[in-house]
C-alpha positions as a printed NumPy array, in Angstrom:
array([[ 27.368, -22.209,  37.211],
       [ 25.169, -21.96 ,  34.078],
       [ 22.417, -19.412,  34.048],
       [ 19.197, -20.905,  33.413],
       [ 17.42 , -17.814,  31.24 ],
       [ 13.577, -19.158,  31.789],
       [ 11.491, -16.246,  29.07 ],
       [  8.591, -17.007,  26.659],
       [  9.744, -18.541,  23.855],
       [ 10.108, -15.475,  20.904],
       [  6.896, -16.393,  19.138],
       [  5.071, -16.281,  22.486],
       [  6.581, -12.745,  22.952],
       [  5.862, -11.479,  19.283],
       [  2.506, -12.725,  19.572],
       [  1.964, -11.002,  23.134],
       [  3.705,  -7.657,  21.681],
       [  1.37 ,  -8.063,  18.254],
       [ -1.589,  -7.912,  20.463],
       [ -0.263,  -4.913,  22.363],
       [  0.473,  -3.082,  19.382],
       [ -3.32 ,  -3.875,  17.675],
       [ -4.636,  -2.757,  20.986],
       [ -2.612,   0.499,  20.805],
       [ -3.674,   1.105,  17.243],
       [ -7.45 ,   0.435,  18.399],
       [ -7.014,   2.739,  21.242],
       [ -5.51 ,   5.744,  18.695],
       [ -8.515,   5.137,  16.221],
       [-10.549,   5.397,  18.873],
       [ -9.257,   8.751,  20.178],
       [ -9.03 ,  10.052,  16.553],
       [-12.822,   9.213,  16.232],
       [-13.522,  11.32 ,  19.032],
       [-11.542,  14.015,  17.95 ],
       [-13.512,  14.119,  14.618],
       [-16.534,  14.052,  16.611],
       [-15.73 ,  17.28 ,  17.679],
       [-16.129,  18.661,  14.251],
       [-12.159,  19.151,  13.801],
       [-11.269,  17.709,  10.242],
       [ -7.468,  17.396,  10.625],
       [ -5.823,  16.151,   8.314],
       [ -8.268,  17.54 ,   5.789],
       [ -9.398,  20.953,   5.417],
       [-13.096,  20.153,   5.712],
       [-15.216,  17.189,   6.489],
       [-15.725,  16.176,   2.87 ],
       [-12.209,  16.157,   2.004],
       [-11.876,  14.086,   5.439],
       [-14.575,  11.37 ,   3.996],
       [-12.793,  11.206,   0.59 ],
       [ -9.424,  10.509,   2.224],
       [-10.241,   8.107,   4.561],
       [-13.251,   6.363,   3.115],
       [-13.249,   6.952,  -0.714],
       [-16.891,   8.547,  -0.776],
       [-18.3  ,  11.288,   1.227],
       [-19.993,  10.329,   4.382],
       [-20.94 ,  11.768,   7.428],
       [-18.341,  11.991,  10.057],
       [-20.452,  13.878,  12.326],
       [-20.845,  12.719,  16.256],
       [-23.914,  10.046,  15.481],
       [-21.382,   8.463,  13.147],
       [-18.157,   8.611,  14.854],
       [-18.968,   8.381,  18.44 ],
       [-20.047,   4.768,  17.988],
       [-17.008,   3.794,  16.367],
       [-14.793,   5.16 ,  19.027],
       [-16.416,   3.337,  21.523],
       [-16.522,   0.133,  19.68 ],
       [-12.69 ,   0.941,  18.887],
       [-11.789,   1.292,  22.681],
       [-13.919,  -1.582,  23.884],
       [-11.922,  -3.654,  21.292],
       [ -8.481,  -2.095,  22.397],
       [ -9.301,  -3.199,  26.368],
       [-10.228,  -6.859,  25.053],
       [ -7.149,  -7.306,  23.075],
       [ -5.016,  -5.527,  25.264],
       [ -6.619,  -8.233,  28.318],
       [ -5.851, -10.843,  25.634],
       [ -2.329,  -9.922,  25.13 ],
       [ -2.379, -10.113,  29.314],
       [ -3.72 , -13.592,  29.183],
       [ -6.856, -11.953,  30.858],
       [-10.522, -11.548,  29.547],
       [-11.475, -15.472,  29.139],
       [-13.611, -16.27 ,  26.284],
       [-15.052, -12.854,  25.748],
       [-11.339, -11.219,  24.766],
       [-10.494, -14.278,  22.489],
       [-13.798, -13.726,  20.599],
       [-13.122,  -9.8  ,  20.35 ],
       [ -9.552, -10.378,  19.507],
       [-11.065, -12.771,  16.481],
       [-13.643, -10.402,  15.535],
       [-10.931,  -7.437,  15.529],
       [ -8.453,  -9.84 ,  13.198],
       [-11.595, -10.545,  11.041],
       [-12.663,  -7.261,  10.904],
       [ -8.872,  -6.05 ,   9.775],
       [ -8.347,  -9.065,   7.653],
       [-11.739,  -8.14 ,   5.355],
       [-10.612,  -4.543,   5.309],
       [ -7.371,  -5.791,   3.973],
       [ -9.435,  -8.11 ,   1.417],
       [-11.355,  -5.468,   0.354],
       [ -8.555,  -2.73 ,   0.109],
       [ -7.098,  -5.131,  -2.144],
       [ -9.45 ,  -5.01 ,  -4.181],
       [ -9.672,  -1.623,  -4.285],
       [ -6.081,  -1.572,  -5.613],
       [ -6.994,  -3.905,  -8.649],
       [ -9.933,  -2.442,  -9.836],
       [ -9.883,   1.385,  -8.648],
       [-12.722,   3.448,  -6.818],
       [-14.477,   6.051,  -8.661],
       [-15.234,   9.519,  -7.05 ],
       [-12.888,   9.101,  -4.578],
       [-10.318,  12.11 ,  -5.414],
       [ -6.729,  11.614,  -5.655],
       [ -6.011,  10.773,  -1.807],
       [ -8.015,   7.661,  -1.173],
       [ -6.576,   5.235,  -3.598],
       [ -2.845,   5.803,  -2.415],
       [ -3.368,   5.944,   1.267],
       [ -5.703,   2.761,   0.154],
       [ -2.449,   1.269,  -1.433],
       [  0.123,   2.413,   0.652],
       [ -1.529,   3.111,   4.067],
       [ -4.497,   1.338,   5.214],
       [ -4.519,  -2.303,   3.173],
       [ -0.547,  -2.787,   4.601],
       [ -1.302,  -1.708,   8.215],
       [ -4.701,  -3.984,   7.954],
       [ -2.857,  -6.875,   6.814],
       [  0.096,  -6.701,   9.679],
       [ -2.184,  -5.675,  12.12 ],
       [ -5.103,  -8.472,  11.405],
       [ -2.379, -10.746,  11.099],
       [ -1.195,  -9.801,  14.959],
       [ -4.703, -10.047,  15.957],
       [ -5.28 , -13.507,  14.346],
       [ -2.119, -15.142,  15.943],
       [ -3.179, -13.467,  19.579],
       [ -6.845, -14.923,  19.408],
       [ -5.354, -18.569,  19.06 ]])
């Protein structure tokens, strides 16, 4: 007797897993922003060092800045997770598409920073941008784009 394996096609499974990964990344980013809102600056020694490493310029990491980002990332994580579970309808799809657009835009900007460089950013940002931020934005942006389709 033949056994019929009724599973999702590999591409559908990869898309769902990608959406789950994007959702997890957004949830982790939300938690990190909440952590920074407490005044702690890990992995840097102070707020200026954190800002230079993360953004390449000196900006505030105060609660009034990072808590709204945490809320936005948390809501986006929920919407992308809903999309991965085929829930949330049009809203989840639009939010997932917006996440994809944001990540892919950040990746494009990151590529420009790699090519032309950026003054005043200190030593950490160019390396973190080239080896971590931009590649992650490309991969997760592509995964979010696939999930939004």
